[in-house]
PDB file of C-alpha atoms in Angstrom:
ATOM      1  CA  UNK A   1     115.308 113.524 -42.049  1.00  0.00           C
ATOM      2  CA  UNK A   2     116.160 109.986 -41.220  1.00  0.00           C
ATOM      3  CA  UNK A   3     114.571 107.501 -43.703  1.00  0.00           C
ATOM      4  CA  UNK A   4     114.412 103.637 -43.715  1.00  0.00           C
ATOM      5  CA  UNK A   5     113.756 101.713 -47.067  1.00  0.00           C
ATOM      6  CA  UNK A   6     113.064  97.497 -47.763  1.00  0.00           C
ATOM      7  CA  UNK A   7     113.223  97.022 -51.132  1.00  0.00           C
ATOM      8  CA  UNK A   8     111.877  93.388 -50.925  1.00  0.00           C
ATOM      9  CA  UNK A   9     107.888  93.886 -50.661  1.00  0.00           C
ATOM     10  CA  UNK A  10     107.816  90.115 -50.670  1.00  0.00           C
ATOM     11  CA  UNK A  11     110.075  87.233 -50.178  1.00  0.00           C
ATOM     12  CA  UNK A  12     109.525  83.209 -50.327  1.00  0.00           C
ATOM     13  CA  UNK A  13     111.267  80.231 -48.838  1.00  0.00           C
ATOM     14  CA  UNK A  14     111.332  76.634 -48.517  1.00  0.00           C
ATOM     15  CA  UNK A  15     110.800  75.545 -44.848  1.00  0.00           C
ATOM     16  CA  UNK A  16     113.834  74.682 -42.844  1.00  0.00           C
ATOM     17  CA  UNK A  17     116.236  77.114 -45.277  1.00  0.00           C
ATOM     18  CA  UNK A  18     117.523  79.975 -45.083  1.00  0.00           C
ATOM     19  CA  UNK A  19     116.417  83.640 -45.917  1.00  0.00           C
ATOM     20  CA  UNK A  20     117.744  87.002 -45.558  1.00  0.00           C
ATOM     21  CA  UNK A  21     115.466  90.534 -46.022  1.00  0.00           C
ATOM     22  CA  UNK A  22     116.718  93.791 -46.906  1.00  0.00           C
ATOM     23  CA  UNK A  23     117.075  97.490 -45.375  1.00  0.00           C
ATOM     24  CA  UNK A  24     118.973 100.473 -46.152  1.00  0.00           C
ATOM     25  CA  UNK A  25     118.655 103.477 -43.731  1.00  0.00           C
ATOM     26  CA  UNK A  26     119.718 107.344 -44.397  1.00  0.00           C
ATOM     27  CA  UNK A  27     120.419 109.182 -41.134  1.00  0.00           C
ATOM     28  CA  UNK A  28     123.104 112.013 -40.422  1.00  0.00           C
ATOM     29  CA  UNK A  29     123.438 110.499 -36.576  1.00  0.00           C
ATOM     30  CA  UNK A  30     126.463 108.402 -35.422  1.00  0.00           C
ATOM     31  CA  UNK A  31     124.484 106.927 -32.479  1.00  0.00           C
ATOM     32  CA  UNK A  32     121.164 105.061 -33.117  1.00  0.00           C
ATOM     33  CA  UNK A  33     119.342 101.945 -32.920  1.00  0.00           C
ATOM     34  CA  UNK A  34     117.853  99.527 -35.248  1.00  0.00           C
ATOM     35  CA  UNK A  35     114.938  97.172 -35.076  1.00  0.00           C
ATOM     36  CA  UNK A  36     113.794  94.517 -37.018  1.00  0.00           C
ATOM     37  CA  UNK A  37     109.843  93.739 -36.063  1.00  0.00           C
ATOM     38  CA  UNK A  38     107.319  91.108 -37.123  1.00  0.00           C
ATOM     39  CA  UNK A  39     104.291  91.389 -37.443  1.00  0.00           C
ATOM     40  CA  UNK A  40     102.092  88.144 -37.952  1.00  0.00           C
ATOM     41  CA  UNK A  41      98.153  87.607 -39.334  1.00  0.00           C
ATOM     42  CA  UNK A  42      97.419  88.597 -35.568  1.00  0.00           C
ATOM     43  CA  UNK A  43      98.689  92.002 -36.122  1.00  0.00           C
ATOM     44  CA  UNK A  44     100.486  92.267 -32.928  1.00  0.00           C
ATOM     45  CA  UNK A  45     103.685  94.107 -33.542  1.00  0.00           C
ATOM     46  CA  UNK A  46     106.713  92.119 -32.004  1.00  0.00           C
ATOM     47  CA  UNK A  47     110.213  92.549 -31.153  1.00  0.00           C
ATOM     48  CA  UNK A  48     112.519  90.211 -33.240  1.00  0.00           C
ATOM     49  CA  UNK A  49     115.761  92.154 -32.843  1.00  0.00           C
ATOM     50  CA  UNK A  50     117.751  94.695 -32.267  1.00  0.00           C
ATOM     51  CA  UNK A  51     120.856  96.707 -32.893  1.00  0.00           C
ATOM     52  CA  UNK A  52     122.916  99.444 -31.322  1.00  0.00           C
ATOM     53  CA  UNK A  53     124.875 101.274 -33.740  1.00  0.00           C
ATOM     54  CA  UNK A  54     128.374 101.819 -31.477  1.00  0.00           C
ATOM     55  CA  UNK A  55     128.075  97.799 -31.319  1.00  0.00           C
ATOM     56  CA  UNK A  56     130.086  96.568 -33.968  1.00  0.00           C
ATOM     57  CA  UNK A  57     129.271  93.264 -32.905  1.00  0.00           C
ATOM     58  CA  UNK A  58     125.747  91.661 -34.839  1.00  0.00           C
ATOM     59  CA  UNK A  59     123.212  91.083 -32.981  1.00  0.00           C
ATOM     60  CA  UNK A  60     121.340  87.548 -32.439  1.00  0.00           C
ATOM     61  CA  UNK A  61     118.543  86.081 -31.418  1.00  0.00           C
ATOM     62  CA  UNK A  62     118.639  82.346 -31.644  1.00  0.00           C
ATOM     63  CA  UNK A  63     117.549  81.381 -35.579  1.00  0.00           C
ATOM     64  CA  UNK A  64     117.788  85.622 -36.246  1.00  0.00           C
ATOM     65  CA  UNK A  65     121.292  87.702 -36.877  1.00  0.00           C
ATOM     66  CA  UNK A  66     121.844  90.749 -38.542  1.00  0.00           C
ATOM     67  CA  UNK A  67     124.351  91.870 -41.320  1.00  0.00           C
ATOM     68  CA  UNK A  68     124.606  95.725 -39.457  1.00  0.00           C
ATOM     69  CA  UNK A  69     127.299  97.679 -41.873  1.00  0.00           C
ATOM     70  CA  UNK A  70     127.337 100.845 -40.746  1.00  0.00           C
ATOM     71  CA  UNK A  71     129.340 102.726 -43.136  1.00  0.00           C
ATOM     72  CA  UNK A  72     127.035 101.372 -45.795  1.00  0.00           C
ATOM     73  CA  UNK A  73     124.328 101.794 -43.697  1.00  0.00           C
ATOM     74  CA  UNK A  74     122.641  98.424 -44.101  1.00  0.00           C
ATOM     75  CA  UNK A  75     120.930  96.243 -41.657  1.00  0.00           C
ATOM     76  CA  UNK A  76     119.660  93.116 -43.193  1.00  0.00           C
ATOM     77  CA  UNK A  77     118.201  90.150 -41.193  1.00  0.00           C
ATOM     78  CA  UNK A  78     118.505  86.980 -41.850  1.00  0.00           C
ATOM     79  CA  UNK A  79     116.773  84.163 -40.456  1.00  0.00           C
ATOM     80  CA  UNK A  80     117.983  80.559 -40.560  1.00  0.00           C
ATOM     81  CA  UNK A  81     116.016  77.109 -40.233  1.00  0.00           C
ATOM     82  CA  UNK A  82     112.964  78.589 -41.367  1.00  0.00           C
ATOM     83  CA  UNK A  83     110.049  78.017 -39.783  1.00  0.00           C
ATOM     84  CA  UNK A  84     106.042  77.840 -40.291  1.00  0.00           C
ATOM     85  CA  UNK A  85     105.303  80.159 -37.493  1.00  0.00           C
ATOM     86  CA  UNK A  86     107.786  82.518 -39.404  1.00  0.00           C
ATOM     87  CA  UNK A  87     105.658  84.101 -41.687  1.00  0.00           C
ATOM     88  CA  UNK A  88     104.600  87.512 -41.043  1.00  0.00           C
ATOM     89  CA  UNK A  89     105.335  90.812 -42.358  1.00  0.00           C
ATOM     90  CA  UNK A  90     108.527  91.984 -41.144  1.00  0.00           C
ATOM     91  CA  UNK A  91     109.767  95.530 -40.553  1.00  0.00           C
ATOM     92  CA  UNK A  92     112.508  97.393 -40.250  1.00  0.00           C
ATOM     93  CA  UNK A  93     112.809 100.642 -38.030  1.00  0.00           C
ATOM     94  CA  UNK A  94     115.445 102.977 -36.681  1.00  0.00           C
ATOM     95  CA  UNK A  95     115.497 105.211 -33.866  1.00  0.00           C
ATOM     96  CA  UNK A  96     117.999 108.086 -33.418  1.00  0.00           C
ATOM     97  CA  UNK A  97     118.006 110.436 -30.346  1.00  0.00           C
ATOM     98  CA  UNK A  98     114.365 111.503 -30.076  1.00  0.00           C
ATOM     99  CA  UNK A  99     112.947 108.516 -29.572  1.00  0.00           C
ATOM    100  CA  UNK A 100     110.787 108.217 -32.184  1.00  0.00           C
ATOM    101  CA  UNK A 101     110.798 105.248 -34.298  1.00  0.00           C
ATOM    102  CA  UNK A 102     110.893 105.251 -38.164  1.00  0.00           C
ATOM    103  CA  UNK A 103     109.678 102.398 -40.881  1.00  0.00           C
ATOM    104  CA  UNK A 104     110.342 100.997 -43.413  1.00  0.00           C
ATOM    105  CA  UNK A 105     107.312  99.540 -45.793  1.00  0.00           C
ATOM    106  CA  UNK A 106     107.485  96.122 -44.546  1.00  0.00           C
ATOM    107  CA  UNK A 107     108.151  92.897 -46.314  1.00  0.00           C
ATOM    108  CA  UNK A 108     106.154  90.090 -46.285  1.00  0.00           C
ATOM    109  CA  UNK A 109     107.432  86.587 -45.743  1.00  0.00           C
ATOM    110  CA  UNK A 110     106.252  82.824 -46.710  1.00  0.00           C
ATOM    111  CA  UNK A 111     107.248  79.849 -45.932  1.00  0.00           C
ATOM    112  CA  UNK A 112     106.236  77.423 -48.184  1.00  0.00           C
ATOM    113  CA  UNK A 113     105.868  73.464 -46.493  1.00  0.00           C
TER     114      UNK A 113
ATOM    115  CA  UNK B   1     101.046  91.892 -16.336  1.00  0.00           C
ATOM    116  CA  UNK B   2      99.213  92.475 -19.316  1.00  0.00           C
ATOM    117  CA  UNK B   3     102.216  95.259 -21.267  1.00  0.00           C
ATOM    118  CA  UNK B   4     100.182  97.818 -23.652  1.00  0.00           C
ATOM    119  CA  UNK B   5      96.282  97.219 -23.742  1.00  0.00           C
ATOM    120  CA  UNK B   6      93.899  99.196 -26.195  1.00  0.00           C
ATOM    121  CA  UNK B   7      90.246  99.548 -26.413  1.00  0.00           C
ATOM    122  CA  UNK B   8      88.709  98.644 -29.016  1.00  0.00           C
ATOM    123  CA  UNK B   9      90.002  96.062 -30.913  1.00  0.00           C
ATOM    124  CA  UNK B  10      87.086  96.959 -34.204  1.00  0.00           C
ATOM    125  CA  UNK B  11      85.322 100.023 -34.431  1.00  0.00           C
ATOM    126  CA  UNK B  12      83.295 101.491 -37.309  1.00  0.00           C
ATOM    127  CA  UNK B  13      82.222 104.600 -37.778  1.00  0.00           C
ATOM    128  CA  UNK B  14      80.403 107.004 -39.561  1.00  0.00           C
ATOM    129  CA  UNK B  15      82.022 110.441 -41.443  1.00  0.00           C
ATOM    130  CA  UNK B  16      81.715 113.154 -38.958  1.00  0.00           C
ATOM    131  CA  UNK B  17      81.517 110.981 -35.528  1.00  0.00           C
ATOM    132  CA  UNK B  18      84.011 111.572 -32.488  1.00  0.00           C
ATOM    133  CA  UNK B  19      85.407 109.012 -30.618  1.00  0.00           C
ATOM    134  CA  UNK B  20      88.326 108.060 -28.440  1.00  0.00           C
ATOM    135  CA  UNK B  21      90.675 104.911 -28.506  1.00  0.00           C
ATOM    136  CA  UNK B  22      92.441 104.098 -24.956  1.00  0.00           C
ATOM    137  CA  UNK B  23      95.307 102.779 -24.560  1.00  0.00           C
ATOM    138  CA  UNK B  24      97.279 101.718 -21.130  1.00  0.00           C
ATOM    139  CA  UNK B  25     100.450 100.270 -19.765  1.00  0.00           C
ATOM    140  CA  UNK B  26     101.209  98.636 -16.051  1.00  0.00           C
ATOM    141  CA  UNK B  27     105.255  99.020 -17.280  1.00  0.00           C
ATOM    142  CA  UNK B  28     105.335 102.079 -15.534  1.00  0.00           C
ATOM    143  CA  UNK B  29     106.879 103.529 -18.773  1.00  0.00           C
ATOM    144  CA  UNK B  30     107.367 107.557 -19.116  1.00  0.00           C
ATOM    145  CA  UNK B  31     106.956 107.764 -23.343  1.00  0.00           C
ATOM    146  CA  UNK B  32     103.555 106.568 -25.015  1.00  0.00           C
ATOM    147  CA  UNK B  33     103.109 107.009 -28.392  1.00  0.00           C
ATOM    148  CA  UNK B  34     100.302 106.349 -31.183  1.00  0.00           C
ATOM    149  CA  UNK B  35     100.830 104.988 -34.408  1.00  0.00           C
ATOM    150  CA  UNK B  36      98.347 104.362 -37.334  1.00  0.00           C
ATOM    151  CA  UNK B  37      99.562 101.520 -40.306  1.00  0.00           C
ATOM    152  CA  UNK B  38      97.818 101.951 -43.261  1.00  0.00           C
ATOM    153  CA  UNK B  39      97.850  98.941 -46.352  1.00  0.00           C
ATOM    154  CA  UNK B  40     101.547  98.601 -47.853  1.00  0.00           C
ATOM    155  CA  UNK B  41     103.449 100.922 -45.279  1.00  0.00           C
ATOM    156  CA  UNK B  42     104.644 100.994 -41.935  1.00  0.00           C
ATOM    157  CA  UNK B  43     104.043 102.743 -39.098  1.00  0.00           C
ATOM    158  CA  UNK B  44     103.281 106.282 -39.194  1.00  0.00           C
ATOM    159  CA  UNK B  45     103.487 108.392 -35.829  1.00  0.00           C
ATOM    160  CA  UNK B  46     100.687 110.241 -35.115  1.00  0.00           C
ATOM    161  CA  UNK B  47     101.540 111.940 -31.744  1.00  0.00           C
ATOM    162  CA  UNK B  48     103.829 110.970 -28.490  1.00  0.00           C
ATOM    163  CA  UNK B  49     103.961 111.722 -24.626  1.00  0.00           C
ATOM    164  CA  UNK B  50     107.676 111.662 -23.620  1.00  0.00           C
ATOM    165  CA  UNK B  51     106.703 111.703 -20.387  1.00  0.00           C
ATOM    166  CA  UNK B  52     103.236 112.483 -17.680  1.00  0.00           C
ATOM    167  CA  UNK B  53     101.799 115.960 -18.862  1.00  0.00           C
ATOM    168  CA  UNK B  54     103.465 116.423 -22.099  1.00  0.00           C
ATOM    169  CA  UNK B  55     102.415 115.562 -25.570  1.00  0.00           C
ATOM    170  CA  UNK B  56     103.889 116.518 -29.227  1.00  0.00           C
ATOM    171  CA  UNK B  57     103.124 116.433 -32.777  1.00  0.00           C
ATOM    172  CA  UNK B  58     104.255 113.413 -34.850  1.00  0.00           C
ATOM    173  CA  UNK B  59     104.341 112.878 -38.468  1.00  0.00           C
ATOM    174  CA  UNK B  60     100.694 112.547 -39.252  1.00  0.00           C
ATOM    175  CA  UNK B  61      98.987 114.566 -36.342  1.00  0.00           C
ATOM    176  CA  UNK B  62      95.767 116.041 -38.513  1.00  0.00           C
ATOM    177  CA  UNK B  63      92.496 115.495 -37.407  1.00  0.00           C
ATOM    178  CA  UNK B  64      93.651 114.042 -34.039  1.00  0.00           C
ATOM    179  CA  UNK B  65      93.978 114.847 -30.322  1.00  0.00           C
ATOM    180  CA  UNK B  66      95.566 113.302 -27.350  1.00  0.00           C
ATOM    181  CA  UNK B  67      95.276 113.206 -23.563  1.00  0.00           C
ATOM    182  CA  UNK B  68      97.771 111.703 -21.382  1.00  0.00           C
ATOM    183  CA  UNK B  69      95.535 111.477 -18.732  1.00  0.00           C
ATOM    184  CA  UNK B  70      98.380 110.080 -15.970  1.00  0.00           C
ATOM    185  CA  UNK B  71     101.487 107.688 -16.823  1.00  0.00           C
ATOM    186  CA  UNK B  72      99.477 104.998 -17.683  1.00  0.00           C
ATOM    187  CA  UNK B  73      96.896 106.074 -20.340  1.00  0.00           C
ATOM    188  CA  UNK B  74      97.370 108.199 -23.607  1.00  0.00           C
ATOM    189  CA  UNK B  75      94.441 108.518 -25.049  1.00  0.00           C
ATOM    190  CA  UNK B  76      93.442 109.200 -29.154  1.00  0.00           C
ATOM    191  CA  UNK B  77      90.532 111.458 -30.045  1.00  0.00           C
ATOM    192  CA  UNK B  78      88.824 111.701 -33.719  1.00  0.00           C
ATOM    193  CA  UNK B  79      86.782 114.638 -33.285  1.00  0.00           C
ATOM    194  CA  UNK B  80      85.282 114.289 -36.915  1.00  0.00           C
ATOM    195  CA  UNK B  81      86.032 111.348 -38.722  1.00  0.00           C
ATOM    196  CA  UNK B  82      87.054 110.744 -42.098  1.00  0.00           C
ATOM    197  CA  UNK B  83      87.335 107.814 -44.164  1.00  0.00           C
ATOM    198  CA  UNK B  84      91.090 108.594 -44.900  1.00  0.00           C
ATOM    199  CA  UNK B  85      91.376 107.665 -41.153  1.00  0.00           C
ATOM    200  CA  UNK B  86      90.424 104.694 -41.755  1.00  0.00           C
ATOM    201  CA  UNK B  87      93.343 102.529 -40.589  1.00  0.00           C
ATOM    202  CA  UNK B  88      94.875 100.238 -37.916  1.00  0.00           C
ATOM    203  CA  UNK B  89      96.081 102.321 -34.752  1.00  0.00           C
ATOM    204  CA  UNK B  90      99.013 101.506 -33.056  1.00  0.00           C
ATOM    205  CA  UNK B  91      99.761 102.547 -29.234  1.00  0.00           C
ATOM    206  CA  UNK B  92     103.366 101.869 -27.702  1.00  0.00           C
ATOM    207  CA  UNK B  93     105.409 102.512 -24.638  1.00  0.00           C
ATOM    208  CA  UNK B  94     109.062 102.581 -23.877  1.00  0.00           C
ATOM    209  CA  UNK B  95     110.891 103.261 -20.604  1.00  0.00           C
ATOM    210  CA  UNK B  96     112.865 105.948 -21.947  1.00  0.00           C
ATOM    211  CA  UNK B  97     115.807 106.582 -19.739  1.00  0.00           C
ATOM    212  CA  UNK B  98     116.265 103.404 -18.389  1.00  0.00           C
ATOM    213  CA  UNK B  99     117.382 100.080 -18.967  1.00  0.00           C
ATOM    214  CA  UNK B 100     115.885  98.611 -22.734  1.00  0.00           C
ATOM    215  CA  UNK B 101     114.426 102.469 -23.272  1.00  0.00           C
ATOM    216  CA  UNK B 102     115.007 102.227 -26.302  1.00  0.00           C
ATOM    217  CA  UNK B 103     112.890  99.306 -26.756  1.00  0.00           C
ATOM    218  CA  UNK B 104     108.855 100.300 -27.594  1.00  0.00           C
ATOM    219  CA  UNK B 105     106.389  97.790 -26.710  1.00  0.00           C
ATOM    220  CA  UNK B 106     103.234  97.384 -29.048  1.00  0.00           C
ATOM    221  CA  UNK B 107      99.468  97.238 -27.893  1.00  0.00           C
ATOM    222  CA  UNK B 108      97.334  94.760 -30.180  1.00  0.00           C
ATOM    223  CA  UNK B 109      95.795  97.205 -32.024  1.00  0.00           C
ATOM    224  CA  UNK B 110      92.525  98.605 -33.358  1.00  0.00           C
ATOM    225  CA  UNK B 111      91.182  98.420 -36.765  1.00  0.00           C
ATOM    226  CA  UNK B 112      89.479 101.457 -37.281  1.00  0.00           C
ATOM    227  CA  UNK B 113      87.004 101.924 -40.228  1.00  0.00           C
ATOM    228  CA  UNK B 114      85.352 105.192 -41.402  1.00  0.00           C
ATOM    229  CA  UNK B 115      82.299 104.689 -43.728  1.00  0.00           C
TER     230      UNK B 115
END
């Protein structure tokens, strides 16, 4: 079974810097996708990113870019000029040929002023 | 176009009372899913419809039903609840088989609590 771990329950960092969070997947699959989500105070789950793993090419998103190693099967995010409106809890999640998306714990990000 | 919408967006209840949460999407997506996200972890499926008429066990499918009622509401029954249901429910949609179908869009949510 496919399992996604963030080993960073909580990360800090000065507004306007730079900041990169964790994951580490375990799947058997050679095509997949992976998703970085966030998920502010409002609770409303939203799309920040994503990756297809025959893309060797990382993905970005304006101020967000991956680090997607696929033999090591890492996909960190990392987000640059950090922003207020950037703190949230961010998830990872990966999604091999059923569909069906699987999490990782979460971290939580601040942004301190 | 208002994506994923779910009713409620609070509920309470007490042990042993049914109800339903609804959920619906104008994306004219085929897959639906529900999710619940408990303190300190992510998203845990709790059952999907791939597509109108069909529905399937996820990871955490005890103590819940589902209706997919037409392709744009899936539906979430507690027949008895418990407070280890007490959680935030999560419904989604994705196009599956087309372009982005890999993509799931999130509903707001409802915070569910069992006393």
């Amino acid at each position: 079974a496919q399992t996604v771990t963030q080993s960073q329950p909580e990360m800090s960092v000065q507004e306007a810097e730079t900041v990169t969070l964790s994951c580490t997947y375990d799947t058997s699959e050679s095509d997949y996708y992976l998703f970085w989500y966030k998920q502010p105070p409002s609770r409303q789950m939203i799309l920040v990113i994503r990756q297809e793993a025959y893309k060797q090419q990382n993905a970005t998103e304006n101020r967000f870019s991956v680090n997607f190693q696929k033999a090591a099967k890492s996909f960190s995010l990392k987000i640059s000029d950090s922003q207020l409106g950037d703190a949230a809890m961010y998830f990872c999640a990966y999604m091999g040929s059923n569909y069906q998306l699987i999490w990782g714990a979460g971290t939580k990000l601040i942004i301190k002023p | 176009n208002a994506g994923v919408t779910q009713t409620p967006k609070f509920q309470v209840l007490k042990t042993g009372q049914s109800m339903t949460l609804q959920c619906a999407q104008d994306m004219n997506h085929n897959s639906m899913y529900w999710y619940r996200q408990d303190p300190g972890m992510g998203l845990r499926l709790i059952y999907y419809s791939a597509s109108e008429g069909t529905t399937d066990k996820g990871e955490v499918p005890n103590g819940y039903n589902v209706s997919r009622l037409n392709k744009r509401e899936f539906s979430l029954r507690l027949e008895s609840a418990a407070p280890s249901q007490t959680s935030v429910y999560f419904c989604a949609s994705n196009p599956l088989g087309g372009f982005g179908a890999d993509t799931q869009y999130f509903g707001p949510g409802t915070r569910l609590t069992v006393l």
